[in-house]
mmCIF file of C-alpha atoms in Angstrom:
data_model
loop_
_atom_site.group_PDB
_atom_site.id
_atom_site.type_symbol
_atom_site.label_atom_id
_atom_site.label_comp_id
_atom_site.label_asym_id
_atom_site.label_seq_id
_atom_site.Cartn_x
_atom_site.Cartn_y
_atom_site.Cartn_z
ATOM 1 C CA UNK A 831 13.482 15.917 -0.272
ATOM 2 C CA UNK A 832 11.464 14.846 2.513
ATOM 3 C CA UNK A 833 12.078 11.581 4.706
ATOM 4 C CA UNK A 834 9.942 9.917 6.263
ATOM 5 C CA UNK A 835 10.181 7.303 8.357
ATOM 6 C CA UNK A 836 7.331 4.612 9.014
ATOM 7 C CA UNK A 837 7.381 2.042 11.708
ATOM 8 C CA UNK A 838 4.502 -0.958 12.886
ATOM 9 C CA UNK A 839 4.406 -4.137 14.667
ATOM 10 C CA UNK A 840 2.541 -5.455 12.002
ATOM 11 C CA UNK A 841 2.059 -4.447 7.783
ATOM 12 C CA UNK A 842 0.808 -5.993 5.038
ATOM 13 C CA UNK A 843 0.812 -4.594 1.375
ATOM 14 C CA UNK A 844 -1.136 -6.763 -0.549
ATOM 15 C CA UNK A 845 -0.653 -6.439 -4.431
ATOM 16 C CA UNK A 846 -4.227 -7.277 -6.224
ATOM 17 C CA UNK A 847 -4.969 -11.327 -6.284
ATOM 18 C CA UNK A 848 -7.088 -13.892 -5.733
ATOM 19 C CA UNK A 849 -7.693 -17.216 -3.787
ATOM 20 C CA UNK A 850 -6.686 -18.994 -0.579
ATOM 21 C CA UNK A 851 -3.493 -17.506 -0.128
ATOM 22 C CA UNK A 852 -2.788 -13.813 -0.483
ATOM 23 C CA UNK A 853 0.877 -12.602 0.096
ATOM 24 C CA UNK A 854 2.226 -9.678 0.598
ATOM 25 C CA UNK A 855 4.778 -7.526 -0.835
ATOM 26 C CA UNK A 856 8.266 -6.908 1.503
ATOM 27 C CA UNK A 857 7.604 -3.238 1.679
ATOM 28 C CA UNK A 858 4.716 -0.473 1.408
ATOM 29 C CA UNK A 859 3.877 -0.195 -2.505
ATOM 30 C CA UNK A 860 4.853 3.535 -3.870
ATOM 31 C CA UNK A 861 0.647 4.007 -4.105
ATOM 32 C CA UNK A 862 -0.131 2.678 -0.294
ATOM 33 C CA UNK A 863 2.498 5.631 0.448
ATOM 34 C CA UNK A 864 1.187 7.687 -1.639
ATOM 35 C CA UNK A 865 -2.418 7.177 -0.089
ATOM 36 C CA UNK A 866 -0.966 7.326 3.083
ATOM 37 C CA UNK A 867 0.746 10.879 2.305
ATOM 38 C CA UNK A 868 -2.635 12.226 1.249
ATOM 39 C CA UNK A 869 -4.736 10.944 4.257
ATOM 40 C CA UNK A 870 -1.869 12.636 6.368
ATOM 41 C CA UNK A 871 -2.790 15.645 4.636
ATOM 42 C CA UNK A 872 -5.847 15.348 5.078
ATOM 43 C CA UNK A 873 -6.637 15.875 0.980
ATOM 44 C CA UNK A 874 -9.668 13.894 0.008
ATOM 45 C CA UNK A 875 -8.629 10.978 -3.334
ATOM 46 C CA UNK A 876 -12.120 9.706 -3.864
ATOM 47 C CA UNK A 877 -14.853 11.290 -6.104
ATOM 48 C CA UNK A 878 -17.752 10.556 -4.293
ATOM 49 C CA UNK A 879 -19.866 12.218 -6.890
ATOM 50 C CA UNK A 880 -19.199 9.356 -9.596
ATOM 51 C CA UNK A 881 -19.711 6.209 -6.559
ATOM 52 C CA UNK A 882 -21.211 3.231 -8.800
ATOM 53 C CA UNK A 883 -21.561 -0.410 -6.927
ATOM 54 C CA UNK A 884 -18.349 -1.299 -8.067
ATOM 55 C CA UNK A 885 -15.963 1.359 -6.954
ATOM 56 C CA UNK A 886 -15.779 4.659 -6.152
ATOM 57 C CA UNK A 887 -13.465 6.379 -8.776
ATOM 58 C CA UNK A 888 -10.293 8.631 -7.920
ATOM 59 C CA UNK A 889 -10.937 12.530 -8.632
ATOM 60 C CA UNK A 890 -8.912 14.091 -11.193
ATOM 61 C CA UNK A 891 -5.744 16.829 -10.237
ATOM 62 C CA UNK A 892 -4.722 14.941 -7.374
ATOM 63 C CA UNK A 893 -0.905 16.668 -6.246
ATOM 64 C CA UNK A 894 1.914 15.357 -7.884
ATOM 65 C CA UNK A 895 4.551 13.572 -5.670
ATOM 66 C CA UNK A 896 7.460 11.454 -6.320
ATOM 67 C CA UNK A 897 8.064 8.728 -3.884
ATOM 68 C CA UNK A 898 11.437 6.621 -3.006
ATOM 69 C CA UNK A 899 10.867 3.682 -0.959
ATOM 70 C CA UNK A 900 13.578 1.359 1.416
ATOM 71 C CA UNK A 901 13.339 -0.980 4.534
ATOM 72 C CA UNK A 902 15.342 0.519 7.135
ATOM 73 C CA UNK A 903 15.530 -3.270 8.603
ATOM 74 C CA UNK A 904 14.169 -6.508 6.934
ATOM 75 C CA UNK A 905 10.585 -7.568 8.153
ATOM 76 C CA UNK A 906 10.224 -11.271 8.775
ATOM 77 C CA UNK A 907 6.828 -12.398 6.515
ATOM 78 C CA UNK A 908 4.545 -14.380 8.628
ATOM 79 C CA UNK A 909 0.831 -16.150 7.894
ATOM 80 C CA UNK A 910 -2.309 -15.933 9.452
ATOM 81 C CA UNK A 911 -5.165 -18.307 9.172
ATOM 82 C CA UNK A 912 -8.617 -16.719 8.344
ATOM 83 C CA UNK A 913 -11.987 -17.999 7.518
ATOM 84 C CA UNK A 914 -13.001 -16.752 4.216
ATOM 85 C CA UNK A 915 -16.876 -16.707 3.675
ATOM 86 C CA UNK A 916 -17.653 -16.582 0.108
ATOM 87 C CA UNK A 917 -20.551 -17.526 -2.177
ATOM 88 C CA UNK A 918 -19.319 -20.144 -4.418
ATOM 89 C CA UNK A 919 -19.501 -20.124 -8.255
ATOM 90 C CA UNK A 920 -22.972 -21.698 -9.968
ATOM 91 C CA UNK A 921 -26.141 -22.499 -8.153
ATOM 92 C CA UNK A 922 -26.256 -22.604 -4.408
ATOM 93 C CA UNK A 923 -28.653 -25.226 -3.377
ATOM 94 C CA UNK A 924 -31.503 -24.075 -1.093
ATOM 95 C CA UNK A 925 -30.509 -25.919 2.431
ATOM 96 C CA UNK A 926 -27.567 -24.071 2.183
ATOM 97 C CA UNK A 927 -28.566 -20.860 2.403
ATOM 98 C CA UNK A 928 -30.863 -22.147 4.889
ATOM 99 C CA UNK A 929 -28.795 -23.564 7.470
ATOM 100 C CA UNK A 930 -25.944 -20.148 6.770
ATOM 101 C CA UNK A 931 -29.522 -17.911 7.326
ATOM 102 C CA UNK A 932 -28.805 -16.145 4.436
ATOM 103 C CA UNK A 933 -25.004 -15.531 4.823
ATOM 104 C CA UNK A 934 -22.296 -16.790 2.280
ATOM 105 C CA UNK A 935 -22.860 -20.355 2.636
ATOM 106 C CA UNK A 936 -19.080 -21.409 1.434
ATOM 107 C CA UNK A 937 -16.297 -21.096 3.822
ATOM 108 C CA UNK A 938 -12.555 -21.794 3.084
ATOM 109 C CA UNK A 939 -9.367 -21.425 5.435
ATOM 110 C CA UNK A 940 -7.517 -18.785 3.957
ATOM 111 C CA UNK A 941 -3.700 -18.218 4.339
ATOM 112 C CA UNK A 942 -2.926 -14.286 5.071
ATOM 113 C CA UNK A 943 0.634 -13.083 4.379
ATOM 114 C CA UNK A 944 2.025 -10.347 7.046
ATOM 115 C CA UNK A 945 5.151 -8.529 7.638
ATOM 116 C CA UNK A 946 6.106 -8.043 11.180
ATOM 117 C CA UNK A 947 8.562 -5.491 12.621
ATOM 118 C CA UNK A 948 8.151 -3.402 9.426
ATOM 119 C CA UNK A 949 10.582 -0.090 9.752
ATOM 120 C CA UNK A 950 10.915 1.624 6.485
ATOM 121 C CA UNK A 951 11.707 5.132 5.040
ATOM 122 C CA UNK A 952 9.772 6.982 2.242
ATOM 123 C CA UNK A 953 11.812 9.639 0.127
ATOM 124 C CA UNK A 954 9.461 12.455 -0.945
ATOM 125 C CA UNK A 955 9.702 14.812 -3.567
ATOM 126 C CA UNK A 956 6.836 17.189 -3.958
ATOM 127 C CA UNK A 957 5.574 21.396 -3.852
ATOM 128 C CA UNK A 958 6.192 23.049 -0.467
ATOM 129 C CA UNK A 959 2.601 23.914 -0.042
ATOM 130 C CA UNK A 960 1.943 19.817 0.024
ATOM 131 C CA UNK A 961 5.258 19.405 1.885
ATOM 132 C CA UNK A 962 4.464 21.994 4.745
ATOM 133 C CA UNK A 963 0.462 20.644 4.825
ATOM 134 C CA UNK A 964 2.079 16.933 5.297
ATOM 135 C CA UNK A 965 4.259 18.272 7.941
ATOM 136 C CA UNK A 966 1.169 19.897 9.681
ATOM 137 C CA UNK A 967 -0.947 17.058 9.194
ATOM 138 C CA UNK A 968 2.095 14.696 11.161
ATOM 139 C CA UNK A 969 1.646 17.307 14.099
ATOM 140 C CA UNK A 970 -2.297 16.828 13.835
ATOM 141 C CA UNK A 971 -3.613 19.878 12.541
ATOM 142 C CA UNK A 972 -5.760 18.368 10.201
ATOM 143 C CA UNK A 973 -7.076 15.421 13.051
ATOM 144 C CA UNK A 974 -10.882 16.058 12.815
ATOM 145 C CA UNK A 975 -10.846 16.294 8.637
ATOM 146 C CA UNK A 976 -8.770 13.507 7.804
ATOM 147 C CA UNK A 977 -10.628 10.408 6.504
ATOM 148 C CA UNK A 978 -9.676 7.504 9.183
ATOM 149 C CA UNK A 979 -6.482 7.052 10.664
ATOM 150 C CA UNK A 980 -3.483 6.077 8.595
ATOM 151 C CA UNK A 981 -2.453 2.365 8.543
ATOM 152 C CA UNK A 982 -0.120 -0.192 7.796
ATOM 153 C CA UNK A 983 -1.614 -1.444 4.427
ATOM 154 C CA UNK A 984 -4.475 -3.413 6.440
ATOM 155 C CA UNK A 985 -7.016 -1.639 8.601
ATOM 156 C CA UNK A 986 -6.457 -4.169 11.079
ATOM 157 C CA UNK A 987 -2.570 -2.764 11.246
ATOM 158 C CA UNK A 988 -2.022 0.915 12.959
ATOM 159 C CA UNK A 989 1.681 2.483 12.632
ATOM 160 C CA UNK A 990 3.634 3.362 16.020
ATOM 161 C CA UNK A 991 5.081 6.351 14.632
ATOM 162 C CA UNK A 992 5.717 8.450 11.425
ATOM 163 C CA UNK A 993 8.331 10.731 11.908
ATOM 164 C CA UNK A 994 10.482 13.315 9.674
ATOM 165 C CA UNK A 995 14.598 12.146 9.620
ATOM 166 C CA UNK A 996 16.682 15.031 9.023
ATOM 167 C CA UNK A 997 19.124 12.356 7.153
ATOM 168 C CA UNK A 998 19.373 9.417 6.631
ATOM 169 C CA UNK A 999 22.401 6.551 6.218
ATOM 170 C CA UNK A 1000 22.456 4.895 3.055
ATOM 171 C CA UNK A 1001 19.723 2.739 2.261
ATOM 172 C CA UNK A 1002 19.041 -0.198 0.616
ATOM 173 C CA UNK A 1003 16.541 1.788 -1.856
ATOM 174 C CA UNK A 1004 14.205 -0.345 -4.095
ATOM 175 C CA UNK A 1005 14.598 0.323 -7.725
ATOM 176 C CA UNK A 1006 13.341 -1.085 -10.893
ATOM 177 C CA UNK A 1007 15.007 -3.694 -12.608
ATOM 178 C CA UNK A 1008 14.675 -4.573 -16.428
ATOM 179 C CA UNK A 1009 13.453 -7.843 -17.667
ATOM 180 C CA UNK A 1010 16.439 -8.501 -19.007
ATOM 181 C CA UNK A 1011 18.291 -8.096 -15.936
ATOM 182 C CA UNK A 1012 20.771 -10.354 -14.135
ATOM 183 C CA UNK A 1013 18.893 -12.125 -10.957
ATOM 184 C CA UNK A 1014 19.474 -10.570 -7.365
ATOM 185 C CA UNK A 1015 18.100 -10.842 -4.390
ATOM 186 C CA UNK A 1016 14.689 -9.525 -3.414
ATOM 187 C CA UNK A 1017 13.245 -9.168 -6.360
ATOM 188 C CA UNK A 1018 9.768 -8.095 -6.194
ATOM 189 C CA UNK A 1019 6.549 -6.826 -7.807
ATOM 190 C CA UNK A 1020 5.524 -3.562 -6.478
ATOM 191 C CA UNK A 1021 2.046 -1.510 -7.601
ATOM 192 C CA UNK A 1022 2.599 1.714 -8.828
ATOM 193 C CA UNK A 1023 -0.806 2.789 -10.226
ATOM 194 C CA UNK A 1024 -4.141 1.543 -9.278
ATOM 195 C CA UNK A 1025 -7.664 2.154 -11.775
ATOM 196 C CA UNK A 1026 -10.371 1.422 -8.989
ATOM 197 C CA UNK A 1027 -13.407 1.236 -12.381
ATOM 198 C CA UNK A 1028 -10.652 -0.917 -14.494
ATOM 199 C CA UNK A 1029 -8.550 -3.351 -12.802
ATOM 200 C CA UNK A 1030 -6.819 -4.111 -15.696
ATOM 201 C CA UNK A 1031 -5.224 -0.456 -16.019
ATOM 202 C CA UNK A 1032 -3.661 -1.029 -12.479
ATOM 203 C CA UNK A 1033 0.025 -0.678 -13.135
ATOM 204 C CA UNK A 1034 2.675 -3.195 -11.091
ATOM 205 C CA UNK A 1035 6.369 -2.989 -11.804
ATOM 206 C CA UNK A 1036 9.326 -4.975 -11.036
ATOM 207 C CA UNK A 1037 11.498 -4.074 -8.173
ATOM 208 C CA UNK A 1038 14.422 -5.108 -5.609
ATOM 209 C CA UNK A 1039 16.265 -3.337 -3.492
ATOM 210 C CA UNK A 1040 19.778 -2.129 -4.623
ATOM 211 C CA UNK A 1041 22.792 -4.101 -3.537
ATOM 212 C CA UNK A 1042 25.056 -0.889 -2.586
ATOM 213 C CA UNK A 1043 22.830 1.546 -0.256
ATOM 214 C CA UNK A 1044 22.781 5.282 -1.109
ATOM 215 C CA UNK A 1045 21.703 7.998 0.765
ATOM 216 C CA UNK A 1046 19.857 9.661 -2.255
ATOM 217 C CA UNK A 1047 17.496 7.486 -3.674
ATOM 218 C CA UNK A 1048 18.524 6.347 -7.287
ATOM 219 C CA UNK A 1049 16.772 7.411 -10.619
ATOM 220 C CA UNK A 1050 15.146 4.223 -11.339
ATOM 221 C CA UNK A 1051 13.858 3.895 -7.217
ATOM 222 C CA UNK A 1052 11.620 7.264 -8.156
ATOM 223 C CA UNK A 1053 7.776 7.319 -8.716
ATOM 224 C CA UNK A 1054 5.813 10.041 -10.073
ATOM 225 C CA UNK A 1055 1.877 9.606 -8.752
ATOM 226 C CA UNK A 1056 -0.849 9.622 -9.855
ATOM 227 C CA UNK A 1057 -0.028 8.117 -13.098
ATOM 228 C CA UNK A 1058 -0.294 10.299 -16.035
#
């Protein structure tokens, strides 16, 4: 198993929603991590040869991982105010694209969940050839190939440092939690498959973290991506 630990001044982890005010979830979503283990590695998820207007598909026999996630230390959630330029729904009368000169002519104030101080550890379970080229890719061996640079959920938000922890101390790990199940705190919905051509095949579970922290992640905490 490898650890990984994750730390930024700012994250945000936004499941898939709409509208004026768009939260975020308390902790990086088992496929941000796993998007953020294969930019580390410098291993390419997009199959640019099937891009359409929409969205540009995910290629097929991406590596297998299994992914664990916990906060090492509670974020505090705060909001940001943005200015959301949008084209509203119907006809837009003429003056109005007139006086915007052609940009979106509707503008809202839009409410921007963020998470600040986030510290958290991802548990990793995968082949040693994709555990040694992660390891590689932390030490920057795969710099001039990798697609961007890896960040906190939102472009906007860059990590301090991603490390390897030998060990860990027990950890508040988040699991899943039936429907049925009693309520406890934290409770959250975390995504855990995304379809970029059909939105309505993206997968989100139900989550919170557990109330006794283990050092090994429980069975219910694990992830298998991609999605079979």
């Amino acid at each position: 198993m490898l650890l990984l630990k994750l730390k930024a001044p700012f994250a945000a982890f936004r499941p898939l929603q709409a509208g004026t005010f768009r939260a975020t979830a308390p902790t990086i979503s088992p496929t941000a991590a796993y998007g953020l283990l294969l930019n580390i590695a410098a291993i390419e998820t997009r199959d640019w040869s099937k891009i359409s207007k929409s969205a540009t598909p995910m290629l097929k026999n991406l590596p297998n991982i299994e992914i664990a996630i916990a906060n090492r230390i509670e974020p505090e959630t705060a909001i940001l105010f943005q200015q959301l330029h949008n084209v509203p729904v119907g006809n837009v009368k003429p003056e109005q694209w007139e006086r915007t000169q052609g940009c979106k002519p509707n503008i809202k104030p839009v409410r921007r969940e963020i998470l600040v101080d986030f510290e958290a550890v991802i548990a990793v379970r995968c082949e040693m050839d994709l555990r040694s080229r992660i390891l590689a890719g932390l030490e920057g061996e795969y710099n001039g190939d990798r697609y961007g640079l890896p960040f906190a959920g939102d472009n906007n938000f860059l990590f301090d440092t991603i490390e390897v922890l030998p060990a860990v101390a027990p950890l508040p790990w988040y699991s899943r939690i039936a429907d049925d199940a009693r309520p406890q705190r934290g409770v959250c919905r975390l995504t855990t498959w995304i379809d970029r051509t059909q939105s309505s095949q993206t997968v989100v579970e139900t989550f919170a973290p557990i109330s006794d922290p283990t050092v090994e992640p429980p069975d219910g905490a694990w992830t298998m991506l991609p999605r079979p």
